[in-house]
């Protein structure tokens, strides 16, 4: 009986930590669950640090967020303003991403998304 109570208590403790950990993770970094978003969308990975997410596919557009090494759901991609980064190269393709299914759209230049100039599997807008 003592062993059964001990196992039950341990199970409750693990469940509480898991649920608490998920809540904390969701608040601190909602993008960590992006790959569990809409299965009809393509998962992409922003490999760089301090990448600006924009309202439109141009650097003149308002910055909505800054993300580092982050996974997201990609809706589509299109050509926009050319971005040049001496360390990475030049690209005028931008991808519309969401942190999780149903969230607001933001645009990221493809220079900072794993996959090349134009991301395979992400349709054109």
PDB file of C-alpha atoms in Angstrom:
ATOM      1  CA  UNK A   1       0.000   0.000   0.000  1.00  0.00           C
ATOM      2  CA  UNK A   2       2.842   2.352   0.897  1.00  0.00           C
ATOM      3  CA  UNK A   3       4.467   1.679  -2.497  1.00  0.00           C
ATOM      4  CA  UNK A   4       1.150   2.335  -4.288  1.00  0.00           C
ATOM      5  CA  UNK A   5       0.701   5.681  -2.494  1.00  0.00           C
ATOM      6  CA  UNK A   6       4.311   6.607  -3.275  1.00  0.00           C
ATOM      7  CA  UNK A   7       3.838   5.808  -6.986  1.00  0.00           C
ATOM      8  CA  UNK A   8       0.582   7.764  -7.088  1.00  0.00           C
ATOM      9  CA  UNK A   9       2.232  10.772  -5.448  1.00  0.00           C
ATOM     10  CA  UNK A  10       5.153  10.574  -7.875  1.00  0.00           C
ATOM     11  CA  UNK A  11       2.733  10.383 -10.821  1.00  0.00           C
ATOM     12  CA  UNK A  12       0.866  13.467  -9.589  1.00  0.00           C
ATOM     13  CA  UNK A  13       4.117  15.348  -9.096  1.00  0.00           C
ATOM     14  CA  UNK A  14       5.323  14.502 -12.612  1.00  0.00           C
ATOM     15  CA  UNK A  15       1.945  15.498 -14.068  1.00  0.00           C
ATOM     16  CA  UNK A  16       2.001  18.805 -12.181  1.00  0.00           C
ATOM     17  CA  UNK A  17       5.544  19.554 -13.381  1.00  0.00           C
ATOM     18  CA  UNK A  18       4.661  18.643 -16.946  1.00  0.00           C
ATOM     19  CA  UNK A  19       1.517  20.777 -17.004  1.00  0.00           C
ATOM     20  CA  UNK A  20       3.300  23.644 -15.247  1.00  0.00           C
ATOM     21  CA  UNK A  21       6.250  23.280 -17.620  1.00  0.00           C
ATOM     22  CA  UNK A  22       3.980  23.399 -20.656  1.00  0.00           C
ATOM     23  CA  UNK A  23       2.207  26.483 -19.374  1.00  0.00           C
ATOM     24  CA  UNK A  24       5.520  28.186 -18.701  1.00  0.00           C
ATOM     25  CA  UNK A  25       6.883  27.160 -22.086  1.00  0.00           C
ATOM     26  CA  UNK A  26       3.765  28.386 -23.859  1.00  0.00           C
ATOM     27  CA  UNK A  27       4.043  31.788 -22.232  1.00  0.00           C
ATOM     28  CA  UNK A  28       7.813  32.149 -22.529  1.00  0.00           C
ATOM     29  CA  UNK A  29       8.230  30.765 -26.043  1.00  0.00           C
ATOM     30  CA  UNK A  30       5.007  29.940 -27.881  1.00  0.00           C
ATOM     31  CA  UNK A  31       6.984  29.120 -31.011  1.00  0.00           C
ATOM     32  CA  UNK A  32       8.285  25.966 -29.365  1.00  0.00           C
ATOM     33  CA  UNK A  33       4.984  24.310 -30.271  1.00  0.00           C
ATOM     34  CA  UNK A  34       4.756  25.689 -33.811  1.00  0.00           C
ATOM     35  CA  UNK A  35       5.377  22.270 -35.364  1.00  0.00           C
ATOM     36  CA  UNK A  36       2.198  21.055 -33.683  1.00  0.00           C
ATOM     37  CA  UNK A  37       0.171  23.715 -35.488  1.00  0.00           C
ATOM     38  CA  UNK A  38      -1.869  23.320 -38.651  1.00  0.00           C
ATOM     39  CA  UNK A  39      -0.817  20.088 -40.418  1.00  0.00           C
ATOM     40  CA  UNK A  40      -1.740  21.592 -43.806  1.00  0.00           C
ATOM     41  CA  UNK A  41       1.009  24.206 -43.442  1.00  0.00           C
ATOM     42  CA  UNK A  42       4.739  23.730 -43.970  1.00  0.00           C
ATOM     43  CA  UNK A  43       7.000  23.826 -40.929  1.00  0.00           C
ATOM     44  CA  UNK A  44      10.023  26.112 -41.318  1.00  0.00           C
ATOM     45  CA  UNK A  45      12.969  26.838 -39.054  1.00  0.00           C
ATOM     46  CA  UNK A  46      14.500  30.275 -38.563  1.00  0.00           C
ATOM     47  CA  UNK A  47      18.103  29.333 -37.887  1.00  0.00           C
ATOM     48  CA  UNK A  48      19.510  32.793 -37.115  1.00  0.00           C
ATOM     49  CA  UNK A  49      19.268  34.893 -33.962  1.00  0.00           C
ATOM     50  CA  UNK A  50      17.443  38.205 -33.536  1.00  0.00           C
ATOM     51  CA  UNK A  51      15.474  37.908 -36.782  1.00  0.00           C
ATOM     52  CA  UNK A  52      12.830  40.579 -37.391  1.00  0.00           C
ATOM     53  CA  UNK A  53       9.307  39.442 -38.199  1.00  0.00           C
ATOM     54  CA  UNK A  54       7.627  42.151 -40.277  1.00  0.00           C
ATOM     55  CA  UNK A  55       4.082  43.213 -41.072  1.00  0.00           C
ATOM     56  CA  UNK A  56       4.869  43.170 -44.830  1.00  0.00           C
ATOM     57  CA  UNK A  57       7.754  41.686 -46.901  1.00  0.00           C
ATOM     58  CA  UNK A  58       9.939  44.782 -46.606  1.00  0.00           C
ATOM     59  CA  UNK A  59      12.346  46.140 -44.014  1.00  0.00           C
ATOM     60  CA  UNK A  60      10.402  49.427 -44.060  1.00  0.00           C
ATOM     61  CA  UNK A  61       7.378  47.597 -42.627  1.00  0.00           C
ATOM     62  CA  UNK A  62       6.754  47.664 -38.862  1.00  0.00           C
ATOM     63  CA  UNK A  63       8.537  44.985 -36.858  1.00  0.00           C
ATOM     64  CA  UNK A  64       6.023  42.697 -35.127  1.00  0.00           C
ATOM     65  CA  UNK A  65       8.462  40.510 -33.202  1.00  0.00           C
ATOM     66  CA  UNK A  66      12.056  39.332 -32.986  1.00  0.00           C
ATOM     67  CA  UNK A  67      12.796  35.588 -32.900  1.00  0.00           C
ATOM     68  CA  UNK A  68      15.895  33.429 -32.576  1.00  0.00           C
ATOM     69  CA  UNK A  69      16.258  29.819 -33.668  1.00  0.00           C
ATOM     70  CA  UNK A  70      12.533  29.376 -33.948  1.00  0.00           C
ATOM     71  CA  UNK A  71      10.092  27.018 -35.662  1.00  0.00           C
ATOM     72  CA  UNK A  72       6.954  28.328 -37.330  1.00  0.00           C
ATOM     73  CA  UNK A  73       4.116  27.380 -39.671  1.00  0.00           C
ATOM     74  CA  UNK A  74       4.629  28.848 -43.164  1.00  0.00           C
ATOM     75  CA  UNK A  75       1.610  29.854 -45.227  1.00  0.00           C
ATOM     76  CA  UNK A  76       3.201  31.039 -48.441  1.00  0.00           C
ATOM     77  CA  UNK A  77       6.139  32.956 -49.872  1.00  0.00           C
ATOM     78  CA  UNK A  78       6.544  35.784 -52.327  1.00  0.00           C
ATOM     79  CA  UNK A  79       9.106  38.202 -53.639  1.00  0.00           C
ATOM     80  CA  UNK A  80       9.516  41.449 -51.754  1.00  0.00           C
ATOM     81  CA  UNK A  81      12.288  43.848 -50.876  1.00  0.00           C
ATOM     82  CA  UNK A  82      15.788  42.494 -51.432  1.00  0.00           C
ATOM     83  CA  UNK A  83      17.662  41.971 -48.170  1.00  0.00           C
ATOM     84  CA  UNK A  84      21.461  41.820 -48.081  1.00  0.00           C
ATOM     85  CA  UNK A  85      23.403  40.452 -45.150  1.00  0.00           C
ATOM     86  CA  UNK A  86      27.202  40.343 -45.587  1.00  0.00           C
ATOM     87  CA  UNK A  87      27.431  37.192 -43.478  1.00  0.00           C
ATOM     88  CA  UNK A  88      24.642  35.316 -45.282  1.00  0.00           C
ATOM     89  CA  UNK A  89      23.973  36.714 -48.759  1.00  0.00           C
ATOM     90  CA  UNK A  90      21.126  38.409 -50.620  1.00  0.00           C
ATOM     91  CA  UNK A  91      17.514  37.331 -51.102  1.00  0.00           C
ATOM     92  CA  UNK A  92      14.227  38.930 -52.143  1.00  0.00           C
ATOM     93  CA  UNK A  93      11.960  36.003 -51.167  1.00  0.00           C
ATOM     94  CA  UNK A  94       9.918  36.353 -47.979  1.00  0.00           C
ATOM     95  CA  UNK A  95       7.795  33.776 -46.167  1.00  0.00           C
ATOM     96  CA  UNK A  96       4.556  34.487 -44.294  1.00  0.00           C
ATOM     97  CA  UNK A  97       4.711  32.633 -40.967  1.00  0.00           C
ATOM     98  CA  UNK A  98       2.524  32.086 -37.920  1.00  0.00           C
ATOM     99  CA  UNK A  99       3.688  31.235 -34.413  1.00  0.00           C
ATOM    100  CA  UNK A 100       0.865  28.742 -34.116  1.00  0.00           C
ATOM    101  CA  UNK A 101      -2.219  27.902 -36.132  1.00  0.00           C
ATOM    102  CA  UNK A 102      -4.562  30.878 -36.286  1.00  0.00           C
ATOM    103  CA  UNK A 103      -2.108  33.472 -34.988  1.00  0.00           C
ATOM    104  CA  UNK A 104      -1.296  36.717 -36.798  1.00  0.00           C
ATOM    105  CA  UNK A 105       0.894  36.591 -39.899  1.00  0.00           C
ATOM    106  CA  UNK A 106       4.419  37.933 -39.985  1.00  0.00           C
ATOM    107  CA  UNK A 107       6.967  38.025 -42.805  1.00  0.00           C
ATOM    108  CA  UNK A 108      10.531  36.711 -42.594  1.00  0.00           C
ATOM    109  CA  UNK A 109      13.150  37.046 -45.295  1.00  0.00           C
ATOM    110  CA  UNK A 110      14.177  33.606 -46.560  1.00  0.00           C
ATOM    111  CA  UNK A 111      17.844  34.380 -45.855  1.00  0.00           C
ATOM    112  CA  UNK A 112      17.133  33.427 -42.261  1.00  0.00           C
ATOM    113  CA  UNK A 113      14.971  30.349 -42.910  1.00  0.00           C
ATOM    114  CA  UNK A 114      16.594  26.965 -43.392  1.00  0.00           C
ATOM    115  CA  UNK A 115      16.023  25.811 -46.960  1.00  0.00           C
ATOM    116  CA  UNK A 116      17.640  28.207 -49.400  1.00  0.00           C
ATOM    117  CA  UNK A 117      16.567  31.164 -51.512  1.00  0.00           C
ATOM    118  CA  UNK A 118      13.062  29.776 -52.077  1.00  0.00           C
ATOM    119  CA  UNK A 119      11.769  27.307 -49.488  1.00  0.00           C
ATOM    120  CA  UNK A 120      10.677  23.925 -50.872  1.00  0.00           C
ATOM    121  CA  UNK A 121       7.168  22.919 -49.843  1.00  0.00           C
ATOM    122  CA  UNK A 122       6.005  26.484 -49.185  1.00  0.00           C
ATOM    123  CA  UNK A 123       3.588  27.626 -51.920  1.00  0.00           C
ATOM    124  CA  UNK A 124       3.793  30.997 -53.632  1.00  0.00           C
ATOM    125  CA  UNK A 125       1.340  33.621 -52.427  1.00  0.00           C
TER     126      UNK A 125
END
